[in-house]
Short mmCIF file of C-alpha atoms (C1' of nucleotides) in Angstrom, two decimals:
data_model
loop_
_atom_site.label_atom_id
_atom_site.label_comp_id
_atom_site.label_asym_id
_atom_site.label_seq_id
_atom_site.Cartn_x
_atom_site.Cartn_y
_atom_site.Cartn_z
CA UNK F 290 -17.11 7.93 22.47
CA UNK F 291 -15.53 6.51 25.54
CA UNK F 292 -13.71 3.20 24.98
CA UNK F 293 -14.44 0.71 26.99
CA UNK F 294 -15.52 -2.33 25.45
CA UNK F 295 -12.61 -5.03 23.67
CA UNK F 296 -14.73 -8.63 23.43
CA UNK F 297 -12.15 -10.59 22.10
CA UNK F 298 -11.51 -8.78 18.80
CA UNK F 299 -9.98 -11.08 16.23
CA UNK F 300 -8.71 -8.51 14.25
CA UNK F 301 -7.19 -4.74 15.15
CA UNK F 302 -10.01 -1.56 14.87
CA UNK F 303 -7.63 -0.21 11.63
CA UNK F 304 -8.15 -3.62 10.10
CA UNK F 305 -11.98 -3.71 9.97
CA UNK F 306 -12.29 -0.24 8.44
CA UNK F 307 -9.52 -0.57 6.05
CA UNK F 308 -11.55 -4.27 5.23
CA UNK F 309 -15.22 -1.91 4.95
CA UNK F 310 -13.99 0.77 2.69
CA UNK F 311 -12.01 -1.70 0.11
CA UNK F 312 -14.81 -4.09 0.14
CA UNK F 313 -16.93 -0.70 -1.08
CA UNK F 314 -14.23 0.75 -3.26
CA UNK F 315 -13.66 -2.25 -5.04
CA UNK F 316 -17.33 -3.55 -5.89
CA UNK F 317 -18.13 0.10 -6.51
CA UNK F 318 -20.17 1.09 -3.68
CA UNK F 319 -18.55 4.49 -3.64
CA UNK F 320 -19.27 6.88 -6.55
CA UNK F 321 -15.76 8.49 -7.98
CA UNK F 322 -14.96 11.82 -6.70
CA UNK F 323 -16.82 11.10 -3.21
CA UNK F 324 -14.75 12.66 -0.64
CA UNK F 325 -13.66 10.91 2.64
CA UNK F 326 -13.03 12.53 6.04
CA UNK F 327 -10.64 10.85 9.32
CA UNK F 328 -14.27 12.14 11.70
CA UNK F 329 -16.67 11.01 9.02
CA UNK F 330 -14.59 7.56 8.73
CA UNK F 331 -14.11 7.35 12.47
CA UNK F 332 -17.41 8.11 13.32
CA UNK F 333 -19.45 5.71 11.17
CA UNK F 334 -17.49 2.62 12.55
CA UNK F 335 -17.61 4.12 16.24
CA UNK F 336 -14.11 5.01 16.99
CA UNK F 337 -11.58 7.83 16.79
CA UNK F 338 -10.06 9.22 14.10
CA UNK F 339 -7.06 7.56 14.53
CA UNK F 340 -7.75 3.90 12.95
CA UNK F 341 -9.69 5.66 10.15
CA UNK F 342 -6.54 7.22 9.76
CA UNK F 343 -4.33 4.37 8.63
CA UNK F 344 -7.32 2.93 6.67
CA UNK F 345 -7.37 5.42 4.61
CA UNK F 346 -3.79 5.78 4.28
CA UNK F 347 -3.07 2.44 3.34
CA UNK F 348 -6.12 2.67 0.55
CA UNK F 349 -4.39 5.50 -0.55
CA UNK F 350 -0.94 3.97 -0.84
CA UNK F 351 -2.92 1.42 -2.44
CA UNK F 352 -3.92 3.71 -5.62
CA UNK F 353 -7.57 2.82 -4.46
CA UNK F 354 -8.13 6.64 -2.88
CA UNK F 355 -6.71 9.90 -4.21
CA UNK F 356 -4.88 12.30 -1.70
CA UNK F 357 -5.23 16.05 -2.90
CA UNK F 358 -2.07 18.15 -2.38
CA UNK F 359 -4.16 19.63 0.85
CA UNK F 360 -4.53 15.69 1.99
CA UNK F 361 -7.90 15.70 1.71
CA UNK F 362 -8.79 12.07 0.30
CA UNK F 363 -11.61 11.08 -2.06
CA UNK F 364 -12.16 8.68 -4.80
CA UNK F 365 -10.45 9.09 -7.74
CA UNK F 366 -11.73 10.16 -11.18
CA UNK F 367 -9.21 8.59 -13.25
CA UNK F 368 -8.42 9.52 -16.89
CA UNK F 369 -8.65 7.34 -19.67
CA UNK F 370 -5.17 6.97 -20.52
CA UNK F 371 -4.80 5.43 -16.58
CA UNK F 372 -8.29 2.98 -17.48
CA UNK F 373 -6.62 1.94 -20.35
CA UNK F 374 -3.14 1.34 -18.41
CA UNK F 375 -5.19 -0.59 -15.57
CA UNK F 376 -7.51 -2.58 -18.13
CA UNK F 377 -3.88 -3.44 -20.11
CA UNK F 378 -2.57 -4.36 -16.13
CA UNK F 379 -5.66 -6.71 -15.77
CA UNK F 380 -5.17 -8.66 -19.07
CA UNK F 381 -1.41 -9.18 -18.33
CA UNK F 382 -1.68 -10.43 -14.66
CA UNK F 383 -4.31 -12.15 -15.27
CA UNK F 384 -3.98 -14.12 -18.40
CA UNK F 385 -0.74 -15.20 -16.23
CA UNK F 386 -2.71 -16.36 -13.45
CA UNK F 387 -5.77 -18.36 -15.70
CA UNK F 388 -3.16 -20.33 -17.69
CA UNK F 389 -0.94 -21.08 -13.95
CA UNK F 390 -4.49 -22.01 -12.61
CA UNK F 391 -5.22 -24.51 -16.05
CA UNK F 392 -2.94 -27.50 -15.02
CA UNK F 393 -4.88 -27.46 -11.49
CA UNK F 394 -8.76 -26.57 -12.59
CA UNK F 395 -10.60 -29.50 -11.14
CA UNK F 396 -14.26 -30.84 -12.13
CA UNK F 397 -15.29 -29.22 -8.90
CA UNK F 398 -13.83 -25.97 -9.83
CA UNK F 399 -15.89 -25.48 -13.05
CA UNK F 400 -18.72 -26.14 -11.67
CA UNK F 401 -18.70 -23.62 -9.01
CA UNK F 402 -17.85 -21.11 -11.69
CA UNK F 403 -20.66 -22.06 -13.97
CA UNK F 404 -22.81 -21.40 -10.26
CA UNK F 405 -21.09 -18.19 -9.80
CA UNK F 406 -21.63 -17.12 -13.63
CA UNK F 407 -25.23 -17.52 -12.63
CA UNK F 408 -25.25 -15.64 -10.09
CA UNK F 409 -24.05 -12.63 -12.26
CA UNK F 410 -26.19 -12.84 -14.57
CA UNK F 411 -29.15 -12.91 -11.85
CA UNK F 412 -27.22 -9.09 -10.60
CA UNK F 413 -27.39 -8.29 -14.14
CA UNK F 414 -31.02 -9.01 -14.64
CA UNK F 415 -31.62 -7.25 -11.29
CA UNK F 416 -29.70 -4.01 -12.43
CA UNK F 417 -27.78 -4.29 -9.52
CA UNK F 418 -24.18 -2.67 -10.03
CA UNK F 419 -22.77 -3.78 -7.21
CA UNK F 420 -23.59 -7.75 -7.15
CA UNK F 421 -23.06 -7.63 -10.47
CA UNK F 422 -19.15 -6.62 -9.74
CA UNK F 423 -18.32 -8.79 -6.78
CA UNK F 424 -20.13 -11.57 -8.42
CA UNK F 425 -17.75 -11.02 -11.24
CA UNK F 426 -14.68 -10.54 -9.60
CA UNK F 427 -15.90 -13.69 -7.95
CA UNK F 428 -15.81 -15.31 -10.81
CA UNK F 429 -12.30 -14.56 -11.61
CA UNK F 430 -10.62 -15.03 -8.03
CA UNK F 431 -12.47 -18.79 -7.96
CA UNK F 432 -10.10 -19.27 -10.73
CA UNK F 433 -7.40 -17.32 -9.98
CA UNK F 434 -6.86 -18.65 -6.15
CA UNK F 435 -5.83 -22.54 -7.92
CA UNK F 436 -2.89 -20.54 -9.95
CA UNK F 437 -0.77 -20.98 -5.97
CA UNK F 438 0.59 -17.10 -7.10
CA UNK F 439 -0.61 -15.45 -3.79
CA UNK F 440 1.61 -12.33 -4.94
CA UNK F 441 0.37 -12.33 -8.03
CA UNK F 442 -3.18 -13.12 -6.93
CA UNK F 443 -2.55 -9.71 -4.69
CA UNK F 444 -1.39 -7.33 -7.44
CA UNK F 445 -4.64 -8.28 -10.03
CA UNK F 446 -6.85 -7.37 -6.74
CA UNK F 447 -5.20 -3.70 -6.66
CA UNK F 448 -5.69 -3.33 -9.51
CA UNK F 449 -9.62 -4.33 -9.34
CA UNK F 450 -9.25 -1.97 -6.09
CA UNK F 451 -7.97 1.02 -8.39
CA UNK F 452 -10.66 0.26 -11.05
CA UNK F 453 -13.63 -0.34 -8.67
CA UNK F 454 -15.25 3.52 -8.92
CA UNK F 455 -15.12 3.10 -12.37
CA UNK F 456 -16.31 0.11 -13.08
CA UNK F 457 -19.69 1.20 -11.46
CA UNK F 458 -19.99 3.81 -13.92
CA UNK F 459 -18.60 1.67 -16.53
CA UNK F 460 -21.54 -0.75 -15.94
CA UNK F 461 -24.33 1.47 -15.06
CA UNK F 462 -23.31 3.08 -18.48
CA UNK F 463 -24.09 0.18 -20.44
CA UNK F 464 -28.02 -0.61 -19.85
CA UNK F 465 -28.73 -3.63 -21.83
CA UNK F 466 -29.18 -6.50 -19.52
CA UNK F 467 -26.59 -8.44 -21.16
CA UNK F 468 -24.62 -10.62 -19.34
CA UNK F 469 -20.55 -10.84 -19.80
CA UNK F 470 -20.24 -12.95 -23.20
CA UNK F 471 -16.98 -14.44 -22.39
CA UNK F 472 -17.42 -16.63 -19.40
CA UNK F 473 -18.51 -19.26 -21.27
CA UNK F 474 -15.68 -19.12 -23.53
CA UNK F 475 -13.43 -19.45 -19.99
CA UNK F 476 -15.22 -22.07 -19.02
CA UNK F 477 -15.46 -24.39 -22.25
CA UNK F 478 -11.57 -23.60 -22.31
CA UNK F 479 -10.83 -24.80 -18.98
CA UNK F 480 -13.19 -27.81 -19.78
CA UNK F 481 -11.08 -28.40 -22.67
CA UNK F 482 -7.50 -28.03 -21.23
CA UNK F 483 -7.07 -25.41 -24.07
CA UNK F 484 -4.26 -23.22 -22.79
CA UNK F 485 -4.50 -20.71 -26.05
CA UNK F 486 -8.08 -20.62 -25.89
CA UNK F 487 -8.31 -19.86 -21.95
CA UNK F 488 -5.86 -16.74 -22.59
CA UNK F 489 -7.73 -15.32 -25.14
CA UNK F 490 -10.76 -15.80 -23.80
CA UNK F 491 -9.41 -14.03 -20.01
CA UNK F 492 -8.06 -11.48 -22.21
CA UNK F 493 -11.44 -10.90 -24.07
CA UNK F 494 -13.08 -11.27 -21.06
CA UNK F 495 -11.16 -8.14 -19.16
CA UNK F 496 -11.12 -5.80 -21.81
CA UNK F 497 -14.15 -5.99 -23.26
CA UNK F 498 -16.35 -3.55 -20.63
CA UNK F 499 -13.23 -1.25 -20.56
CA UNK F 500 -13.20 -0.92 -24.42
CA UNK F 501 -16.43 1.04 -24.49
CA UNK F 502 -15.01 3.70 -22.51
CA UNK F 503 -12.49 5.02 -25.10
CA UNK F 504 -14.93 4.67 -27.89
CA UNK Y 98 10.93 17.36 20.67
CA UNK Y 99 8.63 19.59 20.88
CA UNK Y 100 6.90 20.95 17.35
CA UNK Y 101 8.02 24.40 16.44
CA UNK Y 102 8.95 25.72 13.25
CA UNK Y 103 7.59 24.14 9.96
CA UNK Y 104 8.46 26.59 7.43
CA UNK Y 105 7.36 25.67 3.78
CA UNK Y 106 7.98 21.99 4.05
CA UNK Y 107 7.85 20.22 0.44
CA UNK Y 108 6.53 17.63 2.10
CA UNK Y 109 4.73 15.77 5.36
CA UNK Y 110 7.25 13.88 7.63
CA UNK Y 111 5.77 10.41 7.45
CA UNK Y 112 6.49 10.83 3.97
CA UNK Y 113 10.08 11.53 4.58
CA UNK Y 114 10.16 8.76 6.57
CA UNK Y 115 8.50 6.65 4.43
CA UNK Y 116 10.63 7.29 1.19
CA UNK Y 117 13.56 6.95 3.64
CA UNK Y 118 13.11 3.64 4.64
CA UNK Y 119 11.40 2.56 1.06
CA UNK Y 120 14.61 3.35 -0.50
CA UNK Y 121 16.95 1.37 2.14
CA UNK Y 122 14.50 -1.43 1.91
CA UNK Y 123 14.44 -1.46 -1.90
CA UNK Y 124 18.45 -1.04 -2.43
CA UNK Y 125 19.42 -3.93 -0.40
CA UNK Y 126 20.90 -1.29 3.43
CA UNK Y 127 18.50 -3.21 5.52
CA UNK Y 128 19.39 -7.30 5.89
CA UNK Y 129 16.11 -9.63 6.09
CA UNK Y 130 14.40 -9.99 9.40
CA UNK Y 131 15.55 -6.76 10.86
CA UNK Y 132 12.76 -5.43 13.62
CA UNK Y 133 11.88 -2.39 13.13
CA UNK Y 134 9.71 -0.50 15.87
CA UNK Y 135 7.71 2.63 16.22
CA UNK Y 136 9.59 4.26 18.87
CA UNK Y 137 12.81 3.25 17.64
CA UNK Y 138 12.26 4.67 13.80
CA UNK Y 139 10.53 8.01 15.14
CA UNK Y 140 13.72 8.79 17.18
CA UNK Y 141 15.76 8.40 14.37
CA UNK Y 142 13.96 11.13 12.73
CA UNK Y 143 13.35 13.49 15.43
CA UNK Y 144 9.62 12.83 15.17
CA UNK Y 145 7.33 11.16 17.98
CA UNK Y 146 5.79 7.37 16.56
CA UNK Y 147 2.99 9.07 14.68
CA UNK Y 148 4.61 9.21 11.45
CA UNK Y 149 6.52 6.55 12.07
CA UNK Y 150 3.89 4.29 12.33
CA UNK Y 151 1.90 5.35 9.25
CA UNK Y 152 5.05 5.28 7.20
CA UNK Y 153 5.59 1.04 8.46
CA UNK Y 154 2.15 0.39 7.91
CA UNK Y 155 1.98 1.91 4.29
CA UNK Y 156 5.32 -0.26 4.14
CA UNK Y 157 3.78 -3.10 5.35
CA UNK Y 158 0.74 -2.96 3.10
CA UNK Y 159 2.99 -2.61 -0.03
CA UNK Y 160 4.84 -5.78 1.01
CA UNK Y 161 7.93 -4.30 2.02
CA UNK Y 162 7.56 -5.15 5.37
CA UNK Y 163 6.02 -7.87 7.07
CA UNK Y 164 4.34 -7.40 9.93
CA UNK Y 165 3.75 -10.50 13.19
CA UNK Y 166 0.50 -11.19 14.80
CA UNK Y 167 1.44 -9.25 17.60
CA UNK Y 168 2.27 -6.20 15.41
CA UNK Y 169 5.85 -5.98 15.32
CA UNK Y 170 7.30 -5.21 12.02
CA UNK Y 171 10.79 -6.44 10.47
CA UNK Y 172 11.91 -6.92 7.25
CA UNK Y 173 10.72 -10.31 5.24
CA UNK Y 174 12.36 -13.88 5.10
CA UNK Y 175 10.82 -14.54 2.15
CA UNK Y 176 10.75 -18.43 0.89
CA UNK Y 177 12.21 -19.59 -2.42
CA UNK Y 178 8.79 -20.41 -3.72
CA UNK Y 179 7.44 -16.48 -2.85
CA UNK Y 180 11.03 -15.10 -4.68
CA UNK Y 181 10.03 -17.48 -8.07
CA UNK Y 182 7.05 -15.53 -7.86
CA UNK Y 183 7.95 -12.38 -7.35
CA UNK Y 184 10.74 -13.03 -10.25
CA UNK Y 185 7.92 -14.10 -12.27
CA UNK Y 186 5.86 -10.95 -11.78
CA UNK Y 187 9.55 -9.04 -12.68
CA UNK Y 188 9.45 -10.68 -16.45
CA UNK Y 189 5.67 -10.30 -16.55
CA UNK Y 190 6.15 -6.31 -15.99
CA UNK Y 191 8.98 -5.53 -17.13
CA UNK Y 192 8.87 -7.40 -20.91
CA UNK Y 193 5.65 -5.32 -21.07
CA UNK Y 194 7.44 -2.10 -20.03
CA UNK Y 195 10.46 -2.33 -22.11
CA UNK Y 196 7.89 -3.59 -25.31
CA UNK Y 197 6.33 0.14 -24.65
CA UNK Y 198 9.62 1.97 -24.31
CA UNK Y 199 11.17 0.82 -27.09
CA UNK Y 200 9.02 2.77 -29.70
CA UNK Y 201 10.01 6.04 -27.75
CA UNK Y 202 13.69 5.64 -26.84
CA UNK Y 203 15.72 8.14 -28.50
CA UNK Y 204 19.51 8.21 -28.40
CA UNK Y 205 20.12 10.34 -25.72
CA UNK Y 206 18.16 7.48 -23.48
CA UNK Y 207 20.37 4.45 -24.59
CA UNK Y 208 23.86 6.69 -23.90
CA UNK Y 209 22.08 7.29 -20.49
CA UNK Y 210 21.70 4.05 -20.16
CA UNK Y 211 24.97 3.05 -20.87
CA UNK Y 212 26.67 5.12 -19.06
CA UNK Y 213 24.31 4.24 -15.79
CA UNK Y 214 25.65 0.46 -16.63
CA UNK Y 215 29.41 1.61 -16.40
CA UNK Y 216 28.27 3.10 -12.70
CA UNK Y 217 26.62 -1.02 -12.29
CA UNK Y 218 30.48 -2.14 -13.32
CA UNK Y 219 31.85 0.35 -11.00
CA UNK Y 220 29.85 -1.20 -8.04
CA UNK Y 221 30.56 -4.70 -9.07
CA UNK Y 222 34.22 -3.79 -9.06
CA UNK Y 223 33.81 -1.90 -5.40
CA UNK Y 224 32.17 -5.02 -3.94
CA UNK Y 225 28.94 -2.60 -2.84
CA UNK Y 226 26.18 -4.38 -2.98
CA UNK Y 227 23.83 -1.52 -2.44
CA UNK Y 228 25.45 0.86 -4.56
CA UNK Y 229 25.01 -2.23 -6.85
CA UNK Y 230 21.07 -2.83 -6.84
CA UNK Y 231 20.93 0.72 -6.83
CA UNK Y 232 22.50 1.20 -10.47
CA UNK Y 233 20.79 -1.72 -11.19
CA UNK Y 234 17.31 -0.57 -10.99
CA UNK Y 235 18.66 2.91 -12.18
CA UNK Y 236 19.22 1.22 -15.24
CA UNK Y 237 15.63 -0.49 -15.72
CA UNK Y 238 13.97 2.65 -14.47
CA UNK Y 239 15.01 5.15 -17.23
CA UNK Y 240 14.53 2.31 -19.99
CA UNK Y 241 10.71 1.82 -18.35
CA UNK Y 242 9.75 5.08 -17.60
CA UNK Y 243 9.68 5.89 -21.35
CA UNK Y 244 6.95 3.42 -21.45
CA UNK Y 245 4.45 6.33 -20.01
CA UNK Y 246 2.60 3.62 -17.70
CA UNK Y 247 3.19 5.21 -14.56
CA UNK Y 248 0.81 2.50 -13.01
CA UNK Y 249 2.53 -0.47 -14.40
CA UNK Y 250 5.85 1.10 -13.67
CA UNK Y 251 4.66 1.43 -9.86
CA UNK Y 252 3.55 -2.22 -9.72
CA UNK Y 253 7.12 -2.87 -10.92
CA UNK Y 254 9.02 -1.11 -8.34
CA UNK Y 255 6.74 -2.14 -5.50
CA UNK Y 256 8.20 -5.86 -6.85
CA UNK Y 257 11.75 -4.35 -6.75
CA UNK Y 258 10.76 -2.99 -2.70
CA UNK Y 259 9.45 -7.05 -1.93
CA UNK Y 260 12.75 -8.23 -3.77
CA UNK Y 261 15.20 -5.42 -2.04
CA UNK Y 262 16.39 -7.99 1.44
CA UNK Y 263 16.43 -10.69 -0.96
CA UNK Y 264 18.67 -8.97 -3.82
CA UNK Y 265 21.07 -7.76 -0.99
CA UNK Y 266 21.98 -11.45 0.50
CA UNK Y 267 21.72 -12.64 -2.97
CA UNK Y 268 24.10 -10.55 -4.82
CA UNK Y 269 26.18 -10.95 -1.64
CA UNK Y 270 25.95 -14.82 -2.64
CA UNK Y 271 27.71 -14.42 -6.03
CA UNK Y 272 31.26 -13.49 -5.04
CA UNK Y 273 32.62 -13.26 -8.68
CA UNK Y 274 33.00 -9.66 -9.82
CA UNK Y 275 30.60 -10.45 -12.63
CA UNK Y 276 28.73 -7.70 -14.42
CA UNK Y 277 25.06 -7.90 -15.13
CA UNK Y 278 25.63 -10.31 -18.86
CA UNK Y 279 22.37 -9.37 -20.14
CA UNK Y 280 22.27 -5.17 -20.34
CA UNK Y 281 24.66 -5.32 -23.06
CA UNK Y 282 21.86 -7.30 -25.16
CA UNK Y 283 19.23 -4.79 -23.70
CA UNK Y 284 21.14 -2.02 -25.00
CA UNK Y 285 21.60 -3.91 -28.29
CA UNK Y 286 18.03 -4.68 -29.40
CA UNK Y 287 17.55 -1.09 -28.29
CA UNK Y 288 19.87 -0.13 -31.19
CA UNK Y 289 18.38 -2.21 -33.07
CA UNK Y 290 14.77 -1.67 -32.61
CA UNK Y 291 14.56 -5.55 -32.50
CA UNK Y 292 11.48 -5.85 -30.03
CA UNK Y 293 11.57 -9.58 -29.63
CA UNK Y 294 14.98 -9.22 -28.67
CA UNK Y 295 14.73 -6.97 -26.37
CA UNK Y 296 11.98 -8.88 -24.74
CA UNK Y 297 14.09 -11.79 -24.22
CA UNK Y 298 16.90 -9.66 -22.81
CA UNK Y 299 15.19 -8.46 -20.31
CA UNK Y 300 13.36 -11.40 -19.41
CA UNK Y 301 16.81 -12.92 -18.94
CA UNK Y 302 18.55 -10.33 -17.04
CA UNK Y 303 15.44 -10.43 -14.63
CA UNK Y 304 15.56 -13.58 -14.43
CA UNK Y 305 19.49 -14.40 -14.29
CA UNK Y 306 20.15 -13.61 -10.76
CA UNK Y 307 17.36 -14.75 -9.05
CA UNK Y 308 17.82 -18.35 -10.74
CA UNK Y 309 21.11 -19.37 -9.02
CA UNK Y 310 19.25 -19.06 -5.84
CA UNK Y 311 16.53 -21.88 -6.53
CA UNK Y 312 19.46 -23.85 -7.81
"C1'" DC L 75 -26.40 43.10 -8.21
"C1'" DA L 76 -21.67 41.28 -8.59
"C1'" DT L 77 -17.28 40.58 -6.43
"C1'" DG L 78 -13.84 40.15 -3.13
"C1'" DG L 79 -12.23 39.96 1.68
"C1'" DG L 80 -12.57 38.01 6.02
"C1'" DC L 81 -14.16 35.01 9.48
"C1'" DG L 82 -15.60 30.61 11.46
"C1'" DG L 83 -15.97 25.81 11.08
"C1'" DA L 84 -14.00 21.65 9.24
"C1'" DT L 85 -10.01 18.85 8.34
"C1'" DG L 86 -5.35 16.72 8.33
"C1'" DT L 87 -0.98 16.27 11.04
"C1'" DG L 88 1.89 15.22 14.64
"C1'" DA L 89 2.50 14.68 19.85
"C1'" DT L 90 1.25 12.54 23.90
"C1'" DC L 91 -1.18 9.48 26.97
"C1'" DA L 92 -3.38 5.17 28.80
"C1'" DC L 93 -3.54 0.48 28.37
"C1'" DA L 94 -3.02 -4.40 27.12
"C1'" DA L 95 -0.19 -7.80 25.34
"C1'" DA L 96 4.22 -9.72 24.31
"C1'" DC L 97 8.98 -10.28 25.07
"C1'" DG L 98 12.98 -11.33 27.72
"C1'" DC L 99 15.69 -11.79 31.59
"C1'" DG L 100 16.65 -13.27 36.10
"C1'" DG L 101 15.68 -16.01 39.99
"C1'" DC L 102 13.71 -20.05 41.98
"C1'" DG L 103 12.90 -24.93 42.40
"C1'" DC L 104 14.29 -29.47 41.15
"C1'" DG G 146 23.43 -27.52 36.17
"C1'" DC G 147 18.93 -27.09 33.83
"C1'" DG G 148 14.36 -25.77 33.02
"C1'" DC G 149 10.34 -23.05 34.14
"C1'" DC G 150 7.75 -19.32 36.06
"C1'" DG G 151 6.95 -14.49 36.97
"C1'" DC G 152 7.64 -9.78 36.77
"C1'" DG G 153 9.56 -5.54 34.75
"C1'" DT G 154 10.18 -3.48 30.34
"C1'" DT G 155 9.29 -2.84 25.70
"C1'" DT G 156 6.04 -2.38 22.07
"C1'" DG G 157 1.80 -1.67 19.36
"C1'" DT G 158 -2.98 0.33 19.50
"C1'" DG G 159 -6.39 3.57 19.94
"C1'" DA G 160 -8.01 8.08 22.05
"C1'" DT G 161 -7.39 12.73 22.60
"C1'" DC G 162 -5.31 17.22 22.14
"C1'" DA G 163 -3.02 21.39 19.99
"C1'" DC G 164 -2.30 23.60 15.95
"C1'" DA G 165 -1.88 25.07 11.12
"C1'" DT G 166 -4.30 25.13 6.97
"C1'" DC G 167 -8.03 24.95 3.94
"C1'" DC G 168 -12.65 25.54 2.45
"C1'" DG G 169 -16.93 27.78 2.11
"C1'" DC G 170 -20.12 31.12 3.24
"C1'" DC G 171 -21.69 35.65 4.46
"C1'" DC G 172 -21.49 40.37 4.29
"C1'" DA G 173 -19.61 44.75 3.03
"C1'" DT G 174 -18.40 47.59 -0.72
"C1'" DG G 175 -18.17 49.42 -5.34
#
DNA sequence: CATGGGCGGATGTGATCACAAACGCGGCGC
DNA sequence: GCGCCGCGTTTGTGATCACATCCGCCCATG
């Protein structure tokens, strides 16, 4: 464990972990209630407990990882009443960011998210949890990024952070290989400059896996 | 300096620092572009730059803070467009909050709130700008915390902690002892259980201020 | 055999150290 | 007098250490 190498590292040690776990957390690589340790952390990406540290710090002031009373962190288990918060938190930001991105969706645009649709529904015929969630979110931050709302942009990806553990389960729940009905609905809205129907259609869109939970 | 006693302590000392310096960031006591280092905040506390530096980063990460490419830390300079946005994101929230409180506010919370806006007149009258944005949010937290959406509420106030440097220089802008125009409408449609109203109040008090700096 | 106490390992927290990079100030050359 | 270079100081980063606490497991005891 003796440092000695530092080739030219674009980016501090704290950053790359911190960048590793969300990437995980957030496309549900990590099952909820997993438990995290500053060693375990440290040792996997070959340094010392103290980058691991602020990685998981900052996740955790990030409502992606729960800190018991004792600080040990793991991933957190949420309740329904906090899906149901963070589902209503997705339709709100993000409606806001679709209709921003409207005026700005080129040709160009559409057609990468008719590619990237395709792409999900390849991780959905695959049964593969975890492409099938990045694809998605994918999907979304293509369209999302043309809105100019960086802010904005930031605060729908916590909450996609927050929701990531669950959103594995939510999808491994529901077995039928059936892609997500409401892309094209997004798409033939932004195709048509429809403002009404692109918000409905984002709003549809977002709730729609997290509805099955509460039934 | 050296670590002795820690009898029963409610809680860890980065978090003291932390809530510390979220709540001089937030209410306006720290001016924009401030530096802030490690060393510098630890002494202040008695505590060595451990905690210090977690509590900046978790700052930092939260958008309270923004940090250089070399690491240091100071408060933002945030651009008009970035305050429109962040504006924005305050009527996105906080219409939805208030919509949810309203159903649940009882009498007891609009006296509350009343009386919390006579403290707002106070500080207008004083000149205290901090003791201002203080009573301010003061007054939008107890409406919003009735909503029970302790996520969406967070999301909220981590907007208030990126606004807090701006709010200071900006209610230092407008000289005239003018009270907030737009609680007594608040306050109003919460009589009145008049949810449309009260959704337009608050989208205009959140709004109000922050428009005379764009102009 | 069940249950509770105690002990050892694991874990988080804060302090301190070593080091590299950045900043700033003063002196030197023009 | 003005600008630029260089060095001392400041600062952030990561490693390591000391310590208190927590968790779990094993064994003794009823």
């Amino acid at each position: 464990m003796t440092s000695l190498k530092r080739p030219a590292d674009a980016t501090s040690a704290h950053d790359r972990i911190y960048r590793t776990l969300r990437a995980r957390i957030m496309y549900g690589d990590i099952a909820p209630g997993q438990a995290l340790t500053l060693r375990g952390i440290g040792r996997e990406h070959g340094l010392s407990m103290t980058p691991a540290r602020e990685a998981l710090r900052r996740l955790v002031a990030e409502g992606a990882l729960f800190q018991s009373v004792s600080g040990r962190v793991s991933t957190p288990e949420p309740g329904n009443e906090r899906i149901e918060e963070l589902a209503a938190l997705r339709a709100l930001l993000e409606v806001e960011l679709a209709s921003r991105a409207l005026p700005r969706a080129h040709m160009a645009l559409i057609d990468r998210m008719q590619s990237i649709d395709r792409t999900v529904a390849e991780m959905v015929a695959k049964r593969d949890p975890v492409g099938y969630i990045r694809a998605n979110l994918e999907f979304h931050r293509a369209l999302y990024l043309r809105a100019q709302a960086p802010a904005m942009l930031a605060m729908a990806e916590t909450v996609w952070l927050q929701l990531g553990p669950t959103m594995r389960v939510l999808y491994g729940r529901l077995q039928r290989a059936e892609p997500p009905r409401f892309h094209k609905a997004i798409i033939a809205a932004l195709r048509a400059g429809d403002e009404p129907g692109l918000r409905l259609a984002i709003r549809s869109d977002v709730t729609q896996g997290l509805r099955l939970l509460a039934g």
